[in-house]
Short mmCIF file of C-alpha atoms and ligand atoms in Angstrom, two decimals:
data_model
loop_
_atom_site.label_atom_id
_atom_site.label_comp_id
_atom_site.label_asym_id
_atom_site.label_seq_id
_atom_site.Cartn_x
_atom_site.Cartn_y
_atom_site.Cartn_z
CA UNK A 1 100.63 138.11 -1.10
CA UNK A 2 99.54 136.56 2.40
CA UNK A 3 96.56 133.89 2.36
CA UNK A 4 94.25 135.16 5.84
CA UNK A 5 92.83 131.37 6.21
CA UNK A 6 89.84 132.33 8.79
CA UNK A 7 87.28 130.48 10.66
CA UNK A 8 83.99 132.02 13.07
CA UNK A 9 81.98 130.61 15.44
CA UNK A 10 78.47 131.88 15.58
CA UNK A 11 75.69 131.56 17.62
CA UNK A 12 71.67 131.54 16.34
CA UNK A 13 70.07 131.70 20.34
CA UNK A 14 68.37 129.26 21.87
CA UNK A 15 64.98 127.89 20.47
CA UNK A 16 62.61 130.46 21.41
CA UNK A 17 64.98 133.41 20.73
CA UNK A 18 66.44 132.09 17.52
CA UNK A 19 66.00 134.85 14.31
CA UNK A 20 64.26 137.65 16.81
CA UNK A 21 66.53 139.53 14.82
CA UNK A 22 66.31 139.18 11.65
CA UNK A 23 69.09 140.80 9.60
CA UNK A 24 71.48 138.53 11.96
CA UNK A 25 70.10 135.30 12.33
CA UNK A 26 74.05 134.13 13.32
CA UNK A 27 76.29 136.33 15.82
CA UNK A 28 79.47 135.63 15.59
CA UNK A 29 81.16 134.56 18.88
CA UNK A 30 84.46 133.37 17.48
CA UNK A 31 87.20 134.77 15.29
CA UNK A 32 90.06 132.84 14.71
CA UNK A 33 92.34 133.40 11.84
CA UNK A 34 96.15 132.06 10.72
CA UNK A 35 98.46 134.27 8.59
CA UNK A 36 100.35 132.18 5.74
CA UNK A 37 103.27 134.01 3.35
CA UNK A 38 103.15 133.14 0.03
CA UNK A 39 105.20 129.76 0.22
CA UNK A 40 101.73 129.57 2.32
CA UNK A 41 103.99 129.22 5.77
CA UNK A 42 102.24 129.94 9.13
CA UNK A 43 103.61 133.18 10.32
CA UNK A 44 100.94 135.08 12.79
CA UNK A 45 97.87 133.86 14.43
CA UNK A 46 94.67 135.88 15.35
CA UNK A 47 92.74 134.05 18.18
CA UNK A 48 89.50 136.61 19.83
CA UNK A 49 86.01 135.56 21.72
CA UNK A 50 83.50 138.21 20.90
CA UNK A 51 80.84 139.43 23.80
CA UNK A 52 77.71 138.50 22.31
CA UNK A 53 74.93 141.27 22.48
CA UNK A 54 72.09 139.62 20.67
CA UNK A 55 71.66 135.79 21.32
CA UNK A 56 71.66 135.54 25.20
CA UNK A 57 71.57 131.51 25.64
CA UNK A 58 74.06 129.18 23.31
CA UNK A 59 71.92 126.81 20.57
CA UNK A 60 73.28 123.57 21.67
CA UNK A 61 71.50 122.11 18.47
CA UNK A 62 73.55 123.43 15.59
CA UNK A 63 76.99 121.58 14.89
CA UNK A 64 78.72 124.08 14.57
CA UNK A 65 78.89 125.31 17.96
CA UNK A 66 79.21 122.52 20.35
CA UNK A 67 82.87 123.67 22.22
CA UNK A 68 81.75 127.25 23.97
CA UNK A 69 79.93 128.16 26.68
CA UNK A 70 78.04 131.63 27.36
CA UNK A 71 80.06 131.43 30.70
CA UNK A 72 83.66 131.80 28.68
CA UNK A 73 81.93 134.93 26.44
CA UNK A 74 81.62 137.30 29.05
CA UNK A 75 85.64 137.78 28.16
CA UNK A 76 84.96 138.70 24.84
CA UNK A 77 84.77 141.97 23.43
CA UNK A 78 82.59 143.98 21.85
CA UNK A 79 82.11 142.64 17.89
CA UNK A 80 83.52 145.90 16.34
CA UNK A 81 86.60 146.01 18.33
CA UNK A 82 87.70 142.09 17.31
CA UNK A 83 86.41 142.93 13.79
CA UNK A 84 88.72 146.14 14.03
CA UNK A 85 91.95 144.37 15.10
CA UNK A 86 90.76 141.64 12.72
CA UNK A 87 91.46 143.47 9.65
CA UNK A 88 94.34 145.24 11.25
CA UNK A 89 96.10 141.92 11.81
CA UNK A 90 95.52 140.81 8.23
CA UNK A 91 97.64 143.86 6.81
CA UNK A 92 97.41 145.33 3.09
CA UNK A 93 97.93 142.29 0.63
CA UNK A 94 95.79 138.93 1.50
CA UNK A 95 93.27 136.74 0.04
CA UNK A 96 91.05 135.34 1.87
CA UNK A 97 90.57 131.43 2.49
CA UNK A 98 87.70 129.73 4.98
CA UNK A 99 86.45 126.14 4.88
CA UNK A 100 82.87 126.50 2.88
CA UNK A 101 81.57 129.54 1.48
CA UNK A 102 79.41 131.45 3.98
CA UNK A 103 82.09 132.62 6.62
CA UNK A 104 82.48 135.73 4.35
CA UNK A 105 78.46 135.89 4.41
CA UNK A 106 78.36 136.17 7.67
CA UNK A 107 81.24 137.86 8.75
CA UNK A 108 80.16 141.17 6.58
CA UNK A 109 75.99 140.74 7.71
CA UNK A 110 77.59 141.06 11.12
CA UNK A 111 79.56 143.90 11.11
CA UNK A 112 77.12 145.65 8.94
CA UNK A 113 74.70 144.87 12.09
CA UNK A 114 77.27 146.62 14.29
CA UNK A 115 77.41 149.69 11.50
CA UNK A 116 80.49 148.82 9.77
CA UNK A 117 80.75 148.94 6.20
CA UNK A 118 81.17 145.78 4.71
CA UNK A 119 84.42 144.39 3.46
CA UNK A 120 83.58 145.62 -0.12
CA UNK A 121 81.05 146.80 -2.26
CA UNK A 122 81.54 144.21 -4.95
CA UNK A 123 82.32 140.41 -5.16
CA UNK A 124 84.84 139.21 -2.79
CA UNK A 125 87.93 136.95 -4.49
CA UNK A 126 88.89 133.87 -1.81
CA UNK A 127 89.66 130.26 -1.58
CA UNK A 128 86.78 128.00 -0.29
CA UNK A 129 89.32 125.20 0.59
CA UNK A 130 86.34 122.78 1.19
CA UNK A 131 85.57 122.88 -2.57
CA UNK A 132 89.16 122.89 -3.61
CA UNK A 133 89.67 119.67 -1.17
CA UNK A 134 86.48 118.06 -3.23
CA UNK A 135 87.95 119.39 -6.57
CA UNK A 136 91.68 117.83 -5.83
CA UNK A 137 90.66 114.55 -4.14
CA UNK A 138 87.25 113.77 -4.43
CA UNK A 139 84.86 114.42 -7.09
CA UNK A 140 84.69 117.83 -7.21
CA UNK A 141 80.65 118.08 -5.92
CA UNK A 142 80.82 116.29 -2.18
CA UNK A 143 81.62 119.06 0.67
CA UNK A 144 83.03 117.23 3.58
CA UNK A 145 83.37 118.29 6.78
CA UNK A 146 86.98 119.58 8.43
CA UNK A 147 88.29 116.68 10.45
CA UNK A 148 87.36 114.08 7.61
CA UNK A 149 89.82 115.82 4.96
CA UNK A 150 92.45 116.14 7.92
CA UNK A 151 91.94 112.15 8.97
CA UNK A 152 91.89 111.86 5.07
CA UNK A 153 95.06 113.00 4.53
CA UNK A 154 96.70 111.76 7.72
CA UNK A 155 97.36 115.06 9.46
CA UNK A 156 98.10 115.07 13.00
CA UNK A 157 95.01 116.31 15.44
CA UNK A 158 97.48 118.81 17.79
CA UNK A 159 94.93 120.58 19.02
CA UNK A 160 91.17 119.93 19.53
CA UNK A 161 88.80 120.61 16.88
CA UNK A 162 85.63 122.98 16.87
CA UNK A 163 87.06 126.57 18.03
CA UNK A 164 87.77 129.33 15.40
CA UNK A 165 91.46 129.04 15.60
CA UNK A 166 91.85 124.95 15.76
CA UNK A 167 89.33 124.71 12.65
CA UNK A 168 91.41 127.96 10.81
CA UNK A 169 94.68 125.90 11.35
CA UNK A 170 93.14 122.78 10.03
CA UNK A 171 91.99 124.30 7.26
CA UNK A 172 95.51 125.89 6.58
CA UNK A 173 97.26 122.52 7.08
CA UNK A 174 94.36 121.09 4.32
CA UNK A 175 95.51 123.95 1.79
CA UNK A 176 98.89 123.42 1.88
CA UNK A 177 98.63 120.05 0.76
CA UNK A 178 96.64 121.10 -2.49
CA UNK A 179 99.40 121.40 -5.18
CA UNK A 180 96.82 120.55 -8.70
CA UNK A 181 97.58 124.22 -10.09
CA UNK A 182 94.06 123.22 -11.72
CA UNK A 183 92.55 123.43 -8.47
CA UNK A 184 95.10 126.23 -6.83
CA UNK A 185 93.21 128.42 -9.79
CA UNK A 186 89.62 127.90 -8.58
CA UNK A 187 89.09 131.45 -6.90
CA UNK A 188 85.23 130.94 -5.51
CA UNK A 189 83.13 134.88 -5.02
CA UNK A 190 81.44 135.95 -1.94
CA UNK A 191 78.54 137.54 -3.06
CA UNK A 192 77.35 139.57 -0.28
CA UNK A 193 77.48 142.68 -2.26
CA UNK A 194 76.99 141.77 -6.00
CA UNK A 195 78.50 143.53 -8.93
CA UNK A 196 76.27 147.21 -8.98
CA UNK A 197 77.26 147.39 -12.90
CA UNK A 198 77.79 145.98 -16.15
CA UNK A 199 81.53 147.43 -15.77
CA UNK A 200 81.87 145.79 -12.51
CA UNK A 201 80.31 142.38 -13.60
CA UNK A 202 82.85 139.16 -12.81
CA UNK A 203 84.03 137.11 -15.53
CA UNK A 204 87.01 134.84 -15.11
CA UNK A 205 88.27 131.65 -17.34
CA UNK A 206 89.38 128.84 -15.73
CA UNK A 207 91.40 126.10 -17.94
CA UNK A 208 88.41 123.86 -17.81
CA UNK A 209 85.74 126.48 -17.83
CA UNK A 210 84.58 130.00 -17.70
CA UNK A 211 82.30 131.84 -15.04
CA UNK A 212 80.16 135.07 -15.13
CA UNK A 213 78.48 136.70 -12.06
CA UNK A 214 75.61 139.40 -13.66
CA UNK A 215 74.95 142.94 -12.11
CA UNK A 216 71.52 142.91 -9.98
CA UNK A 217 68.01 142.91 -11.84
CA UNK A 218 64.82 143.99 -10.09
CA UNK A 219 62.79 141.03 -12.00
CA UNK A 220 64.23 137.35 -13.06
CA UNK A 221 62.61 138.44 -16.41
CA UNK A 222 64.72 141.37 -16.75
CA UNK A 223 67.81 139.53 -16.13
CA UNK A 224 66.43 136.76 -18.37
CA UNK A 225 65.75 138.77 -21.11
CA UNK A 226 69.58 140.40 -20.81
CA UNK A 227 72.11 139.34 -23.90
CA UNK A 228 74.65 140.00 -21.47
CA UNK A 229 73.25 136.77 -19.30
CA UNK A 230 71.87 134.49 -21.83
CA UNK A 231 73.60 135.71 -24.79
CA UNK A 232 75.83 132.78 -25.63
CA UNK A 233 79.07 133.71 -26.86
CA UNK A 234 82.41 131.01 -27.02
CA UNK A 235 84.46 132.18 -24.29
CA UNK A 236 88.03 131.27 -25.87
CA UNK A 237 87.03 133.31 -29.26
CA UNK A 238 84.16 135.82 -28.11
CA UNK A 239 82.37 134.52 -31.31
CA UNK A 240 78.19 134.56 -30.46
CA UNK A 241 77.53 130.92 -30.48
CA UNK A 242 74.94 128.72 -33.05
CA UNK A 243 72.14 128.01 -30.43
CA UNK A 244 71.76 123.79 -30.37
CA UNK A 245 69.21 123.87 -27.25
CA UNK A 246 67.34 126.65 -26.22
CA UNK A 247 67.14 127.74 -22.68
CA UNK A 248 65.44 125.56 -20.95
CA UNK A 249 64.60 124.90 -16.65
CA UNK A 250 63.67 121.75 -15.32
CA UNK A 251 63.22 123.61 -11.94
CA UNK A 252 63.00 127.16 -12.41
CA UNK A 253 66.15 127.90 -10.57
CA UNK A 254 68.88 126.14 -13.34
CA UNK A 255 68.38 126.89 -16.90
CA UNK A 256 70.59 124.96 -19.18
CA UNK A 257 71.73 126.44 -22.98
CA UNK A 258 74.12 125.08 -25.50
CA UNK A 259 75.50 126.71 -27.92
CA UNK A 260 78.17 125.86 -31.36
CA UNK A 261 81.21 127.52 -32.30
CA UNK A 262 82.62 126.77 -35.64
CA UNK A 263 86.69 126.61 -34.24
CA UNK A 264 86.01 125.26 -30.47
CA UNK A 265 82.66 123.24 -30.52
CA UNK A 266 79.62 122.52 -28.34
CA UNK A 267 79.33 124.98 -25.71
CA UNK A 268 77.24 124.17 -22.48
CA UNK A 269 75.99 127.26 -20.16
CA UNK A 270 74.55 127.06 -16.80
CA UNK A 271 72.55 129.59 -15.41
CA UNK A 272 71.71 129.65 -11.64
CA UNK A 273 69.44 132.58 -10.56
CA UNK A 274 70.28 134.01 -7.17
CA UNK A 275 68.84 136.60 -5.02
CA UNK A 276 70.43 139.44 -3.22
CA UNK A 277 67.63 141.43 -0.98
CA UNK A 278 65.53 142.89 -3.38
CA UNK A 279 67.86 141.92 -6.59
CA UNK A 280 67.95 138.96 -8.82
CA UNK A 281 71.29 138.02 -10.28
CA UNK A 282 72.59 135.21 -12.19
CA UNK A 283 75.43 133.10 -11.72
CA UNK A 284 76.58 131.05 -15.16
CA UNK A 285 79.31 128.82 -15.92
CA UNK A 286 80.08 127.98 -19.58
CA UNK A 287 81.80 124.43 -20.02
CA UNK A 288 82.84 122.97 -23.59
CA UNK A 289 81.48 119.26 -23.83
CA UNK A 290 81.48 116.43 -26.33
CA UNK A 291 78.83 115.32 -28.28
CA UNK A 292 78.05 112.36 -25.94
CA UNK A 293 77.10 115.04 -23.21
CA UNK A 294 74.92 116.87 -25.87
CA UNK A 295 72.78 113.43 -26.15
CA UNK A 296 72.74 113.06 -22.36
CA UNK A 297 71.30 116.97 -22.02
CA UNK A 298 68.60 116.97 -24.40
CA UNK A 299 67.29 112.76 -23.16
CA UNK A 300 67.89 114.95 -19.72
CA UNK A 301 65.83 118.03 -20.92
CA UNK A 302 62.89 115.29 -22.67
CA UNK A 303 62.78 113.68 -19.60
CA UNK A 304 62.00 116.80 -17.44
CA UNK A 305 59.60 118.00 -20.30
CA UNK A 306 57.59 114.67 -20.04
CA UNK A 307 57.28 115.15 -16.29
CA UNK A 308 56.18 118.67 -16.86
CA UNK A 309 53.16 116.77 -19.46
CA UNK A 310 52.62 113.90 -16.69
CA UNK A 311 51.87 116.17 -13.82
CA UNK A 312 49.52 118.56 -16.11
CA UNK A 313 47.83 115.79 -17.21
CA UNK A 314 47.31 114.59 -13.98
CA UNK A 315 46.03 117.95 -12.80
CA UNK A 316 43.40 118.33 -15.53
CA UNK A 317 42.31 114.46 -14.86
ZN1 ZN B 401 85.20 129.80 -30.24
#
């Protein structure tokens, strides 16, 4: 299998023309993609400017663009033919890799703009080698940007940073320095298209922990309310779990559980909600922790609970 480590440019229009439309608020100007084998060796490179058709004037305020000029797009083509010889050049068998986790996002909102299906009609599989840099040599929750993992690990600047293909051979050079297999396992999920069924749900185990992407709900109540979600159940024995702390939000967008299983111990669940146009879904990890973390949760959970009181009382004074 090939990794397809890609990286986009996009543009969002100057001030007064920025999100005029508003299913693409970002139009990609920029694809530029390397081709590693399996021993994750460079063998092809993908390198296109795209003719923008949307955004006439560059947004010189967002990072991410700062290299390109409107000038140098006129020599781009059209967005479907790129995209077309895109997916051409990455073949049959490939994962995809991209530093961060909305390059997928956006690559699939623009070429449904341009009527193109989108790459799939579930959750996409791919490496987000940002995290995977944080999970191998920091602490697993900063995101850095590109150039300070490549002065971080002392690779040679060859070519200059901040177009699709420099920042998609940076990123490959970053990867193939990773070598934890703990961290080589950490598959991240675009969820542009969610999972449209319980059958086509995601549910993978990690060594360290296990993760669950739900179907779509029309209400956060309905998805609340779903065993399937907030059922707790030990994911190394499928037994349903002794409930030590209910459910419980201290901001209405994480809810916290934990759970007991007789053979494997305290199980913690997170549940983040998510939305997906007019679909909730929920996104929940399920850790095993010690009984040190179990004090630190619930004098976590009191703590938000007497903030809840404080501000009531407040209110009512
Ligand atoms: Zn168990």
């Amino acid at each position: 299998m090939n990794y397809i480590i890609f990286d986009l440019e996009w543009n969002q229009g100057a001030p007064e023309e920025a999100g005029k439309v508003e299913t693409l608020p970002f139009e990609i100007v920029e694809i530029g993609a390397v081709k590693l084998n399996d021993s994750r060796e460079m063998i092809s490179e993908f390198s296109e400017l795209v003719k923008p058709q949307v955004y006439t004037q560059m947004n010189y305020i967002t990072t991410r663009l700062v290299h390109l000029k409107m000038s140098q797009l006129e020599n781009g083509k059209p967005f479907k033919e790129v995209m077309e010889a895109f997916l051409e050049w990455c073949g049959e068998d490939y994962v995809f890799c991209t530093w961060g986790n909305l390059d997928l996002l956006e690559l699939q909102r623009n070429m449904v703009y341009y009527g193109m299906e989108p790459l799939s009609d579930e959750p996409i599989p791919f490496y987000d080698i940002q995290k995977m840099f944080s999970l191998a040599y920091e602490d697993g929750k900063s995101r850095r940007a590109l150039e300070y993992a490549i002065d971080m690990m002392g690779i040679k600047k060859d070519i200059p940073f901040h177009r699709a293909f420099a920042d998609a051979y940076y990123t490959a050079k970053v990867f193939d320095m990773i070598e934890e297999p703990e961290v080589l396992e950490k598959v991240s999920f675009d969820t542009y298209s969610i999972p449209t069924s319980r059958e086509k749900e995601v549910h993978i185990t990690f060594s360290n922990y296990n993760k669950y992407i739900s179907r779509g709900f029309k209400q956060k109540s309905d998805l609340l309310k779903c065993k399937d979600v907030t059922g707790l159940r030990c994911y190394k024995c499928n037994r349903p779990l002794k409930r030590k702390l209910q459910w419980y939000t201290p901001n209405g967008k994480h809810y916290y559980a934990v759970g007991s299983c007789f053979r494997h111990g305290l199980m913690k669940s997170k549940l983040r909600i998510r939305r997906n146009d007019s679909l909730v879904y929920g996104v929940r990890t399920d850790k095993f922790i010690s009984k040190e973390d179990m004090k630190l949760i619930i004098e976590r959970k009191e703590k938000a609970e007497e903030a809840k009181r404080n501000k009531k009382n407040i209110l009512e004074e």
